[in-house]
Amino acid sequence: MSVRRPTVVVALLALTMLLTGCNAGSTAVHPSAGPGGGIRTDVTVAVAAEPVNLDFRVTSGAAIPQLLMNNVYETLVKIDQDGAVVPLLAERWDVSDDRTQYTFHLREGVTFSDGSTFDADDVVASFDRVRTDWLNAIKVKMDVVESTVALDERTVRVTLTQPSNAWLADLGTSVGAVFPSDLDGVDLRTTAIGTGPYEVFSVRQGDRIVLAGRPDHWGGPAAMTTITVRYLADPTSAVNALRAGDVDLLFNSATGDQVRQLEARGGFQVVEGTSTGDVLLSFNNRVPPFDDVRVRRAFAYAIDRQAVMATASAGYGTQVVAMVTPQDPYFEDLTGVYPYDPDRARVLLAEARASDLQVTFDVPNLAYATTAAELIASQLAEVGVRVRLVTDEFPAVWLDKVFTRHDFQMSVIQHSEARDLLTVFRPDYYLGYDDTVIAPLAAAADAGTPQEYVDGMRQVARQVVDDAGGIVLYLAPTLIVADEALTGIRPNAVTESMDLTQLAWR
């Protein structure tokens, strides 16, 4: 890899932005200004959940890769809008007859945002660091990699310990992100160096992150000079900003009811797409009362999931029970496993000697979560369960208390990582699920034929649902409301990424 050019000082960039005015420093005029106005080259996007830093290698949660993947960091392969694996930094790849060796042929003319040249050494270093440096739980997706070797500057060979049906698609998520091989002196919590069409321009904690378009991107100059991502946790504030023209696009930052109101009002485009966002009622399987499967199943029967989706998402979304999306090859409709049945819930609670039960419900201060939690608490009250609601600031408090220290009984959060069934239901994850039964089933499925993979993973999903390790309330949609003149909106969130790479103004 070539020598890195000096990094621009963020403070200087921020000062420049303040001096040049609003809209992230752009002086372009919106087309609606009339004859003589130029096409805008800036856009402002509103998002609810803010990253705590920029390093998804050591910090879990969807907020960081949502912003950075595809926009700043890229992978060898990409998951397209239909869920297919397509080339990105690798132009093509070959697979050995025994399916244990992948030879990637890398794209030429690619540079990182610091000016250094992308080559095979960067891929080797990035894949090796997953095992040595990563703390994020999704690192398990690379456990099947035995070695990564640079055959020459443009060719990389990855050897797996066994055939894997899942690995190539996993490579299209954040675990496959390619960083420079030389990261000496680089703090990735505050600096992001990727090959994508945008780079991090400035960070104003608690407010916004600005991305600058790269004119030297290998795929051509970025369509926007600047993308300002504003973090507005309050949906009403986000909607008001859109109406005032301070924001051009709401990305999953308005409630379903607000989206319907905006759609009826007119003047905006509403885009609904698929997502990987399972809204999960999380149980701490390690502690009472949720160390008893009868209690977990009782809660599954006590909750009217359709009503929760109708209330929290205004009916937008899809009813699923397992953490498997309809786009996954092993999807199976299991919604009939736990019908809404309060009487059955009461019987199970009586069997578990938990008829007079009180639980603490840690709820992140996100609109869908707080709305869902209130309804869930009232439904549980109907079967004799008293719920104490505790609001946790997201992400800082919730990530520390619930996710990191496992100091909770019950919580609710949207998990946006693609194909995360095996990531979430592990003993070392925050739910503390005992995977003794499913681990060998999953390993055999991954190493088997494509049909054995489908059959085996369906068996895994059924087992997790039967154990009620957590309850998927619904699969959240991607809901976008935007200025009518904005094009290039990617409706489907097929990974955790909020892909802004095609945004442009008419």
Short mmCIF file of C-alpha atoms in Angstrom, two decimals:
data_model
loop_
_atom_site.label_atom_id
_atom_site.label_comp_id
_atom_site.label_asym_id
_atom_site.label_seq_id
_atom_site.Cartn_x
_atom_site.Cartn_y
_atom_site.Cartn_z
CA MET A 1 0.00 0.00 0.00
CA SER A 2 1.31 3.47 -0.83
CA VAL A 3 2.23 6.08 1.78
CA ARG A 4 -0.69 7.81 3.43
CA ARG A 5 -1.13 11.52 2.81
CA PRO A 6 -1.57 13.80 5.85
CA THR A 7 -5.06 13.74 7.31
CA VAL A 8 -6.99 17.01 7.15
CA VAL A 9 -7.47 18.51 10.59
CA VAL A 10 -11.11 18.09 11.59
CA ALA A 11 -11.17 21.33 13.59
CA LEU A 12 -10.07 23.32 10.55
CA LEU A 13 -12.73 21.66 8.41
CA ALA A 14 -15.39 22.41 10.99
CA LEU A 15 -14.31 26.06 11.12
CA THR A 16 -14.43 26.26 7.33
CA MET A 17 -17.94 24.83 7.39
CA LEU A 18 -19.10 27.43 9.89
CA LEU A 19 -17.63 30.27 7.84
CA THR A 20 -19.22 29.17 4.59
CA GLY A 21 -22.77 29.12 5.91
CA CYS A 22 -25.53 26.57 6.33
CA ASN A 23 -26.25 23.25 4.61
CA ALA A 24 -22.80 21.82 5.36
CA GLY A 25 -21.02 24.67 3.58
CA SER A 26 -22.77 24.29 0.24
CA THR A 27 -23.56 27.51 -1.65
CA ALA A 28 -25.60 25.72 -4.32
CA VAL A 29 -29.19 26.80 -4.92
CA HIS A 30 -32.17 24.45 -4.78
CA PRO A 31 -33.79 23.90 -8.18
CA SER A 32 -37.06 25.29 -6.81
CA ALA A 33 -35.42 28.70 -6.56
CA GLY A 34 -36.42 29.25 -10.19
CA PRO A 35 -34.59 30.03 -13.45
CA GLY A 36 -30.88 30.52 -13.04
CA GLY A 37 -30.66 28.37 -9.91
CA GLY A 38 -28.15 25.51 -9.94
CA ILE A 39 -28.68 21.89 -9.02
CA ARG A 40 -27.94 21.31 -5.35
CA THR A 41 -24.95 19.18 -4.43
CA ASP A 42 -25.74 18.85 -0.72
CA VAL A 43 -28.39 16.91 1.17
CA THR A 44 -29.42 16.67 4.82
CA VAL A 45 -30.68 13.38 6.23
CA ALA A 46 -32.36 12.88 9.61
CA VAL A 47 -31.70 9.67 11.57
CA ALA A 48 -32.80 8.75 15.10
CA ALA A 49 -29.88 6.80 16.62
CA GLU A 50 -26.48 8.48 16.84
CA PRO A 51 -23.17 6.55 16.84
CA VAL A 52 -21.15 6.80 20.04
CA ASN A 53 -17.97 6.75 17.95
CA LEU A 54 -16.84 5.68 14.44
CA ASP A 55 -15.30 2.29 15.22
CA PHE A 56 -17.72 -0.61 14.66
CA ARG A 57 -14.87 -3.09 15.16
CA VAL A 58 -14.97 -2.55 18.92
CA THR A 59 -18.39 -0.95 19.41
CA SER A 60 -21.54 -2.96 18.81
CA GLY A 61 -24.85 -1.66 17.56
CA ALA A 62 -26.20 -0.67 14.17
CA ALA A 63 -25.71 3.10 14.32
CA ILE A 64 -22.05 3.15 13.22
CA PRO A 65 -22.24 0.74 10.25
CA GLN A 66 -25.57 2.31 9.30
CA LEU A 67 -23.70 5.54 8.58
CA LEU A 68 -20.34 4.28 7.36
CA MET A 69 -20.89 1.07 5.40
CA ASN A 70 -21.05 1.56 1.61
CA ASN A 71 -20.81 5.33 2.10
CA VAL A 72 -17.32 5.43 3.66
CA TYR A 73 -16.19 1.80 3.96
CA GLU A 74 -16.55 -0.81 1.24
CA THR A 75 -16.28 -4.59 1.05
CA LEU A 76 -15.08 -7.09 -1.52
CA VAL A 77 -18.68 -8.00 -2.34
CA LYS A 78 -21.95 -6.15 -1.86
CA ILE A 79 -25.50 -7.31 -1.17
CA ASP A 80 -27.69 -5.67 -3.81
CA GLN A 81 -31.29 -4.50 -3.37
CA ASP A 82 -32.61 -7.96 -4.23
CA GLY A 83 -30.34 -9.71 -1.70
CA ALA A 84 -27.89 -11.08 -4.30
CA VAL A 85 -24.12 -11.06 -3.75
CA VAL A 86 -22.45 -8.85 -6.39
CA PRO A 87 -18.86 -7.60 -6.96
CA LEU A 88 -17.59 -4.42 -5.30
CA LEU A 89 -13.88 -4.11 -4.44
CA ALA A 90 -13.42 -7.57 -5.97
CA GLU A 91 -14.21 -7.62 -9.69
CA ARG A 92 -14.71 -11.38 -9.60
CA TRP A 93 -13.83 -14.48 -7.57
CA ASP A 94 -13.19 -18.18 -8.06
CA VAL A 95 -14.25 -20.96 -5.71
CA SER A 96 -12.41 -24.27 -5.38
CA ASP A 97 -14.24 -27.54 -6.05
CA ASP A 98 -14.31 -28.36 -2.34
CA ARG A 99 -15.70 -24.85 -1.55
CA THR A 100 -12.95 -24.06 0.96
CA GLN A 101 -10.85 -21.63 -1.12
CA TYR A 102 -11.99 -18.28 -2.52
CA THR A 103 -9.66 -16.41 -4.85
CA PHE A 104 -10.62 -12.73 -5.20
CA HIS A 105 -9.40 -10.62 -8.11
CA LEU A 106 -9.30 -7.03 -6.90
CA ARG A 107 -10.38 -3.89 -8.70
CA GLU A 108 -7.61 -1.56 -9.90
CA GLY A 109 -7.45 2.20 -9.42
CA VAL A 110 -8.97 2.17 -5.93
CA THR A 111 -7.67 4.54 -3.25
CA PHE A 112 -8.52 5.15 0.38
CA SER A 113 -9.73 8.54 1.55
CA ASP A 114 -6.24 9.27 2.93
CA GLY A 115 -4.74 8.90 -0.58
CA SER A 116 -3.17 5.48 -0.10
CA THR A 117 -3.64 2.79 -2.74
CA PHE A 118 -5.90 -0.20 -2.08
CA ASP A 119 -4.27 -3.58 -2.65
CA ALA A 120 -4.24 -7.19 -1.44
CA ASP A 121 -2.28 -6.38 1.73
CA ASP A 122 -5.19 -4.25 2.94
CA VAL A 123 -7.59 -7.16 2.56
CA VAL A 124 -5.26 -9.55 4.39
CA ALA A 125 -4.74 -7.11 7.26
CA SER A 126 -8.45 -6.32 7.55
CA PHE A 127 -9.51 -9.97 7.67
CA ASP A 128 -6.74 -10.90 10.10
CA ARG A 129 -7.68 -8.05 12.44
CA VAL A 130 -11.20 -9.42 12.84
CA ARG A 131 -9.69 -12.26 14.87
CA THR A 132 -7.12 -10.17 16.75
CA ASP A 133 -8.62 -6.69 17.22
CA TRP A 134 -12.39 -6.90 16.93
CA LEU A 135 -14.63 -6.90 20.00
CA ASN A 136 -17.95 -6.62 18.17
CA ALA A 137 -19.94 -9.86 18.47
CA ILE A 138 -20.37 -10.12 14.70
CA LYS A 139 -16.70 -11.13 14.47
CA VAL A 140 -17.95 -14.73 14.76
CA LYS A 141 -18.97 -14.51 11.10
CA MET A 142 -15.26 -14.77 10.22
CA ASP A 143 -14.51 -17.71 12.53
CA VAL A 144 -14.62 -20.05 9.54
CA VAL A 145 -11.60 -18.31 7.93
CA GLU A 146 -8.41 -20.31 8.33
CA SER A 147 -6.06 -17.97 6.43
CA THR A 148 -5.96 -14.99 4.11
CA VAL A 149 -2.98 -14.67 1.75
CA ALA A 150 -1.98 -12.08 -0.86
CA LEU A 151 -0.93 -13.93 -4.03
CA ASP A 152 0.05 -10.62 -5.63
CA GLU A 153 -1.07 -6.98 -5.34
CA ARG A 154 -4.40 -7.67 -7.03
CA THR A 155 -5.18 -11.22 -5.88
CA VAL A 156 -6.21 -12.58 -2.47
CA ARG A 157 -6.83 -16.18 -1.52
CA VAL A 158 -9.03 -16.95 1.50
CA THR A 159 -9.00 -20.50 2.87
CA LEU A 160 -11.88 -21.66 5.04
CA THR A 161 -11.72 -24.40 7.66
CA GLN A 162 -14.75 -26.02 6.00
CA PRO A 163 -17.26 -25.17 3.29
CA SER A 164 -19.60 -22.36 4.30
CA ASN A 165 -22.91 -21.40 2.75
CA ALA A 166 -23.11 -18.19 4.79
CA TRP A 167 -19.63 -16.71 4.56
CA LEU A 168 -19.67 -14.96 1.19
CA ALA A 169 -22.90 -13.11 2.00
CA ASP A 170 -21.52 -12.23 5.45
CA LEU A 171 -18.57 -10.64 3.67
CA GLY A 172 -20.98 -8.03 2.30
CA THR A 173 -21.70 -6.74 5.82
CA SER A 174 -19.55 -4.66 8.14
CA VAL A 175 -17.42 -7.66 9.18
CA GLY A 176 -16.01 -7.60 5.63
CA ALA A 177 -15.07 -3.91 5.67
CA VAL A 178 -11.62 -3.20 4.22
CA PHE A 179 -9.32 -0.82 6.09
CA PRO A 180 -5.77 0.28 5.20
CA SER A 181 -3.12 -2.21 6.24
CA ASP A 182 -1.20 0.58 7.96
CA LEU A 183 -3.25 1.91 10.87
CA ASP A 184 -0.35 2.96 13.08
CA GLY A 185 -1.35 6.07 15.01
CA VAL A 186 -4.91 6.00 13.67
CA ASP A 187 -7.77 6.11 16.19
CA LEU A 188 -10.74 4.65 14.33
CA ARG A 189 -13.09 5.88 17.02
CA THR A 190 -12.60 9.42 15.67
CA THR A 191 -11.24 8.75 12.17
CA ALA A 192 -12.64 6.70 9.31
CA ILE A 193 -10.44 5.74 6.34
CA GLY A 194 -12.30 3.86 3.64
CA THR A 195 -12.50 3.40 -0.10
CA GLY A 196 -16.11 4.59 -0.41
CA PRO A 197 -17.42 7.62 -2.30
CA TYR A 198 -17.64 9.70 0.89
CA GLU A 199 -15.34 10.50 3.80
CA VAL A 200 -16.08 11.84 7.26
CA PHE A 201 -15.79 15.63 7.09
CA SER A 202 -16.74 16.62 10.63
CA VAL A 203 -18.39 15.28 13.76
CA ARG A 204 -20.48 17.40 16.12
CA GLN A 205 -21.40 15.05 18.95
CA GLY A 206 -25.06 15.12 19.86
CA ASP A 207 -25.96 16.90 16.67
CA ARG A 208 -24.60 15.80 13.27
CA ILE A 209 -21.94 14.10 11.19
CA VAL A 210 -21.02 15.55 7.81
CA LEU A 211 -19.73 13.40 4.95
CA ALA A 212 -17.76 14.96 2.09
CA GLY A 213 -17.98 13.58 -1.43
CA ARG A 214 -14.77 12.19 -2.90
CA PRO A 215 -14.03 13.40 -6.44
CA ASP A 216 -11.38 10.64 -6.76
CA HIS A 217 -13.61 7.66 -5.99
CA TRP A 218 -12.93 4.67 -8.24
CA GLY A 219 -16.57 4.58 -9.34
CA GLY A 220 -16.57 8.24 -10.34
CA PRO A 221 -17.03 11.45 -8.34
CA ALA A 222 -19.62 11.31 -5.59
CA ALA A 223 -22.97 12.81 -6.59
CA MET A 224 -23.05 15.06 -3.53
CA THR A 225 -20.35 17.36 -2.27
CA THR A 226 -21.71 17.02 1.26
CA ILE A 227 -24.17 14.80 3.09
CA THR A 228 -25.18 16.09 6.51
CA VAL A 229 -26.63 13.43 8.79
CA ARG A 230 -28.51 15.03 11.66
CA TYR A 231 -29.38 12.94 14.70
CA LEU A 232 -32.91 13.73 15.86
CA ALA A 233 -34.15 11.18 18.38
CA ASP A 234 -37.51 12.93 18.73
CA PRO A 235 -39.69 12.06 15.69
CA THR A 236 -41.68 15.28 16.01
CA SER A 237 -38.49 17.32 15.78
CA ALA A 238 -37.47 15.35 12.70
CA VAL A 239 -40.83 15.88 10.99
CA ASN A 240 -40.81 19.60 11.83
CA ALA A 241 -37.29 19.90 10.38
CA LEU A 242 -38.49 18.24 7.17
CA ARG A 243 -41.49 20.55 6.89
CA ALA A 244 -39.28 23.59 7.52
CA GLY A 245 -36.83 22.55 4.82
CA ASP A 246 -33.97 22.06 7.28
CA VAL A 247 -33.92 18.34 6.45
CA ASP A 248 -34.38 16.77 3.01
CA LEU A 249 -34.87 13.11 3.95
CA LEU A 250 -36.13 11.22 7.01
CA PHE A 251 -34.57 7.76 7.30
CA ASN A 252 -36.65 5.69 9.74
CA SER A 253 -36.89 8.76 11.95
CA ALA A 254 -40.66 9.38 11.86
CA THR A 255 -43.36 7.24 13.42
CA GLY A 256 -45.68 5.27 11.18
CA ASP A 257 -48.56 7.63 12.01
CA GLN A 258 -46.43 10.63 11.06
CA VAL A 259 -45.46 8.99 7.79
CA ARG A 260 -49.13 8.43 6.93
CA GLN A 261 -49.90 12.07 7.74
CA LEU A 262 -47.03 13.33 5.56
CA GLU A 263 -48.12 11.05 2.74
CA ALA A 264 -51.71 12.35 2.93
CA ARG A 265 -50.53 15.95 3.04
CA GLY A 266 -48.57 15.61 -0.20
CA GLY A 267 -45.41 17.40 -1.30
CA PHE A 268 -43.11 14.59 -0.19
CA GLN A 269 -42.28 11.17 -1.55
CA VAL A 270 -42.80 8.22 0.80
CA VAL A 271 -40.66 5.16 0.14
CA GLU A 272 -41.30 1.88 1.95
CA GLY A 273 -38.84 -0.96 1.59
CA THR A 274 -37.65 -4.10 3.31
CA SER A 275 -35.15 -4.19 6.14
CA THR A 276 -33.20 -6.57 8.33
CA GLY A 277 -34.50 -4.80 11.44
CA ASP A 278 -36.00 -7.36 13.83
CA VAL A 279 -37.68 -5.55 16.73
CA LEU A 280 -36.79 -7.96 19.52
CA LEU A 281 -38.25 -8.28 23.00
CA SER A 282 -35.04 -9.38 24.69
CA PHE A 283 -34.92 -11.64 27.74
CA ASN A 284 -31.90 -12.09 29.95
CA ASN A 285 -31.88 -15.88 29.82
CA ARG A 286 -29.32 -16.03 32.65
CA VAL A 287 -31.45 -14.52 35.42
CA PRO A 288 -34.86 -15.15 37.00
CA PRO A 289 -37.56 -15.28 35.87
CA PHE A 290 -36.31 -15.71 32.31
CA ASP A 291 -34.03 -18.64 33.12
CA ASP A 292 -37.30 -20.64 33.07
CA VAL A 293 -38.49 -21.47 29.55
CA ARG A 294 -42.10 -21.63 30.79
CA VAL A 295 -41.98 -17.94 31.71
CA ARG A 296 -40.45 -16.99 28.36
CA ARG A 297 -43.14 -18.95 26.51
CA ALA A 298 -45.83 -17.41 28.71
CA PHE A 299 -44.69 -13.93 27.67
CA ALA A 300 -44.74 -15.02 24.03
CA TYR A 301 -48.42 -16.02 24.38
CA ALA A 302 -49.32 -12.93 26.44
CA ILE A 303 -48.22 -10.39 23.85
CA ASP A 304 -50.37 -9.47 20.88
CA ARG A 305 -47.59 -8.86 18.39
CA GLN A 306 -49.94 -7.64 15.66
CA ALA A 307 -51.28 -4.97 18.02
CA VAL A 308 -47.72 -3.97 18.97
CA MET A 309 -46.80 -3.48 15.31
CA ALA A 310 -50.01 -1.55 14.67
CA THR A 311 -49.28 0.77 17.60
CA ALA A 312 -45.50 1.19 17.34
CA SER A 313 -45.28 1.25 13.56
CA ALA A 314 -48.79 2.24 12.45
CA GLY A 315 -49.10 -1.17 10.83
CA TYR A 316 -45.99 -0.81 8.70
CA GLY A 317 -43.76 -3.88 8.85
CA THR A 318 -43.99 -7.66 8.59
CA GLN A 319 -45.02 -10.23 11.16
CA VAL A 320 -42.24 -12.75 11.79
CA VAL A 321 -41.41 -14.86 14.84
CA ALA A 322 -37.85 -16.01 14.15
CA MET A 323 -34.94 -13.65 13.49
CA VAL A 324 -35.06 -14.60 9.82
CA THR A 325 -36.24 -12.19 7.13
CA PRO A 326 -38.28 -13.19 4.06
CA GLN A 327 -35.20 -12.43 1.94
CA ASP A 328 -33.12 -15.09 3.71
CA PRO A 329 -32.88 -18.45 1.89
CA TYR A 330 -34.03 -20.37 4.96
CA PHE A 331 -37.06 -18.22 5.80
CA GLU A 332 -40.10 -20.13 7.04
CA ASP A 333 -43.39 -18.70 8.25
CA LEU A 334 -43.57 -19.53 11.96
CA THR A 335 -46.06 -16.85 12.99
CA GLY A 336 -48.55 -19.49 14.12
CA VAL A 337 -46.26 -20.89 16.82
CA TYR A 338 -47.25 -18.36 19.50
CA PRO A 339 -50.78 -17.06 18.83
CA TYR A 340 -52.05 -14.39 21.18
CA ASP A 341 -53.43 -16.52 24.04
CA PRO A 342 -53.54 -14.88 27.50
CA ASP A 343 -55.17 -17.96 29.03
CA ARG A 344 -52.31 -20.16 27.91
CA ALA A 345 -49.87 -17.57 29.30
CA ARG A 346 -51.56 -17.71 32.72
CA VAL A 347 -51.34 -21.52 32.79
CA LEU A 348 -47.62 -21.47 32.01
CA LEU A 349 -46.95 -18.81 34.63
CA ALA A 350 -48.83 -20.91 37.20
CA GLU A 351 -46.77 -23.97 36.26
CA ALA A 352 -43.61 -21.92 36.78
CA ARG A 353 -44.97 -20.62 40.12
CA ALA A 354 -44.71 -17.10 38.71
CA SER A 355 -48.33 -16.00 38.87
CA ASP A 356 -47.48 -12.93 40.96
CA LEU A 357 -44.50 -11.69 38.97
CA GLN A 358 -42.77 -8.32 38.68
CA VAL A 359 -40.15 -7.62 36.03
CA THR A 360 -38.02 -4.60 35.19
CA PHE A 361 -38.27 -3.50 31.56
CA ASP A 362 -35.29 -1.44 30.35
CA VAL A 363 -36.44 0.60 27.36
CA PRO A 364 -34.17 2.72 25.15
CA ASN A 365 -35.52 6.22 24.54
CA LEU A 366 -36.38 5.51 20.92
CA ALA A 367 -39.91 6.24 19.70
CA TYR A 368 -40.80 2.74 18.51
CA ALA A 369 -39.36 1.17 21.68
CA THR A 370 -41.16 3.41 24.17
CA THR A 371 -44.47 3.07 22.30
CA ALA A 372 -44.16 -0.71 22.09
CA ALA A 373 -43.10 -0.99 25.74
CA GLU A 374 -46.19 0.76 27.08
CA LEU A 375 -48.51 -1.59 25.20
CA ILE A 376 -46.48 -4.67 26.17
CA ALA A 377 -46.63 -3.63 29.83
CA SER A 378 -50.41 -3.35 29.68
CA GLN A 379 -50.76 -6.72 27.93
CA LEU A 380 -48.56 -8.41 30.52
CA ALA A 381 -50.62 -6.81 33.28
CA GLU A 382 -53.63 -8.70 31.92
CA VAL A 383 -51.94 -12.01 32.77
CA GLY A 384 -50.85 -10.83 36.22
CA VAL A 385 -47.33 -9.58 35.47
CA ARG A 386 -46.38 -6.21 36.95
CA VAL A 387 -43.89 -4.33 34.76
CA ARG A 388 -41.59 -1.58 35.98
CA LEU A 389 -40.58 0.57 33.01
CA VAL A 390 -37.10 2.09 33.11
CA THR A 391 -36.07 4.49 30.33
CA ASP A 392 -32.43 4.23 29.24
CA GLU A 393 -30.77 6.88 27.11
CA PHE A 394 -29.75 5.40 23.78
CA PRO A 395 -27.08 4.65 22.82
CA ALA A 396 -24.83 5.53 25.76
CA VAL A 397 -26.75 4.14 28.76
CA TRP A 398 -28.50 1.26 27.01
CA LEU A 399 -25.32 -0.04 25.36
CA ASP A 400 -23.42 0.08 28.65
CA LYS A 401 -26.11 -1.24 30.96
CA VAL A 402 -28.02 -3.76 28.87
CA PHE A 403 -25.72 -4.74 26.05
CA THR A 404 -22.32 -4.64 27.73
CA ARG A 405 -22.94 -5.34 31.43
CA HIS A 406 -26.08 -7.50 30.91
CA ASP A 407 -27.65 -5.66 33.86
CA PHE A 408 -31.29 -6.16 32.89
CA GLN A 409 -34.22 -8.57 32.92
CA MET A 410 -36.13 -7.54 29.80
CA SER A 411 -35.55 -4.98 27.05
CA VAL A 412 -36.59 -4.15 23.49
CA ILE A 413 -34.38 -3.08 20.60
CA GLN A 414 -34.23 -3.32 16.84
CA HIS A 415 -31.45 -5.60 15.59
CA SER A 416 -30.45 -4.52 12.09
CA GLU A 417 -27.53 -6.80 11.27
CA ALA A 418 -28.18 -9.13 8.33
CA ARG A 419 -28.66 -12.85 9.05
CA ASP A 420 -28.00 -12.36 12.76
CA LEU A 421 -29.89 -15.36 14.16
CA LEU A 422 -26.68 -17.10 15.24
CA THR A 423 -25.06 -13.88 16.42
CA VAL A 424 -27.90 -12.96 18.76
CA PHE A 425 -28.64 -16.40 20.18
CA ARG A 426 -25.26 -17.19 21.73
CA PRO A 427 -24.23 -17.61 25.38
CA ASP A 428 -21.81 -14.66 25.27
CA TYR A 429 -24.30 -12.24 23.72
CA TYR A 430 -26.38 -10.00 25.96
CA LEU A 431 -29.40 -12.36 25.96
CA GLY A 432 -27.25 -15.19 27.35
CA TYR A 433 -29.02 -17.85 25.29
CA ASP A 434 -27.81 -21.44 25.72
CA ASP A 435 -26.89 -22.58 22.18
CA THR A 436 -25.95 -26.15 23.13
CA VAL A 437 -28.65 -27.58 20.87
CA ILE A 438 -28.44 -25.20 17.93
CA ALA A 439 -24.65 -24.81 17.61
CA PRO A 440 -23.99 -28.28 16.10
CA LEU A 441 -27.09 -27.97 13.92
CA ALA A 442 -25.88 -24.65 12.54
CA ALA A 443 -22.34 -25.90 11.95
CA ALA A 444 -23.58 -28.93 10.00
CA ALA A 445 -25.95 -26.78 7.96
CA ASP A 446 -23.27 -24.25 7.04
CA ALA A 447 -20.90 -26.97 5.81
CA GLY A 448 -23.56 -28.93 3.93
CA THR A 449 -25.10 -28.62 0.51
CA PRO A 450 -27.25 -25.57 -0.25
CA GLN A 451 -30.40 -27.60 0.47
CA GLU A 452 -28.90 -28.97 3.70
CA TYR A 453 -28.12 -25.38 4.66
CA VAL A 454 -31.73 -24.34 4.16
CA ASP A 455 -33.13 -27.37 6.00
CA GLY A 456 -30.63 -27.13 8.85
CA MET A 457 -31.07 -23.41 9.44
CA ARG A 458 -34.83 -23.82 9.48
CA GLN A 459 -34.37 -26.41 12.21
CA VAL A 460 -32.20 -23.93 14.12
CA ALA A 461 -34.83 -21.20 13.79
CA ARG A 462 -37.59 -23.53 14.99
CA GLN A 463 -35.53 -24.50 18.05
CA VAL A 464 -34.85 -20.88 18.99
CA VAL A 465 -38.54 -20.03 18.62
CA ASP A 466 -39.51 -23.06 20.72
CA ASP A 467 -37.08 -21.92 23.42
CA ALA A 468 -38.49 -18.36 23.26
CA GLY A 469 -35.00 -17.00 23.89
CA GLY A 470 -36.40 -13.65 22.76
CA ILE A 471 -39.59 -12.60 20.98
CA VAL A 472 -39.46 -10.94 17.57
CA LEU A 473 -42.35 -8.48 17.75
CA TYR A 474 -42.20 -7.57 14.06
CA LEU A 475 -39.80 -6.95 11.21
CA ALA A 476 -39.48 -3.19 10.85
CA PRO A 477 -39.80 -1.68 7.39
CA THR A 478 -37.49 0.89 5.87
CA LEU A 479 -39.61 4.05 5.93
CA ILE A 480 -38.23 7.06 4.10
CA VAL A 481 -39.89 10.44 3.58
CA ALA A 482 -38.03 12.81 1.29
CA ASP A 483 -38.18 15.91 -0.85
CA GLU A 484 -39.87 15.09 -4.16
CA ALA A 485 -36.83 16.26 -6.13
CA LEU A 486 -34.45 13.80 -4.47
CA THR A 487 -33.51 10.70 -6.49
CA GLY A 488 -31.37 7.63 -5.92
CA ILE A 489 -33.14 6.53 -2.73
CA ARG A 490 -32.35 2.89 -1.97
CA PRO A 491 -35.61 1.51 -0.50
CA ASN A 492 -34.35 -1.82 0.84
CA ALA A 493 -31.96 -2.01 3.79
CA VAL A 494 -30.55 -5.44 2.96
CA THR A 495 -27.71 -5.05 5.47
CA GLU A 496 -27.24 -2.66 8.38
CA SER A 497 -26.11 0.06 5.92
CA MET A 498 -28.05 3.24 5.13
CA ASP A 499 -26.83 3.39 1.54
CA LEU A 500 -26.70 7.04 0.46
CA THR A 501 -24.31 6.54 -2.44
CA GLN A 502 -26.87 7.14 -5.22
CA LEU A 503 -28.59 10.22 -3.78
CA ALA A 504 -28.83 13.12 -6.24
CA TRP A 505 -31.09 16.07 -7.05
CA ARG A 506 -33.22 16.27 -10.16
#
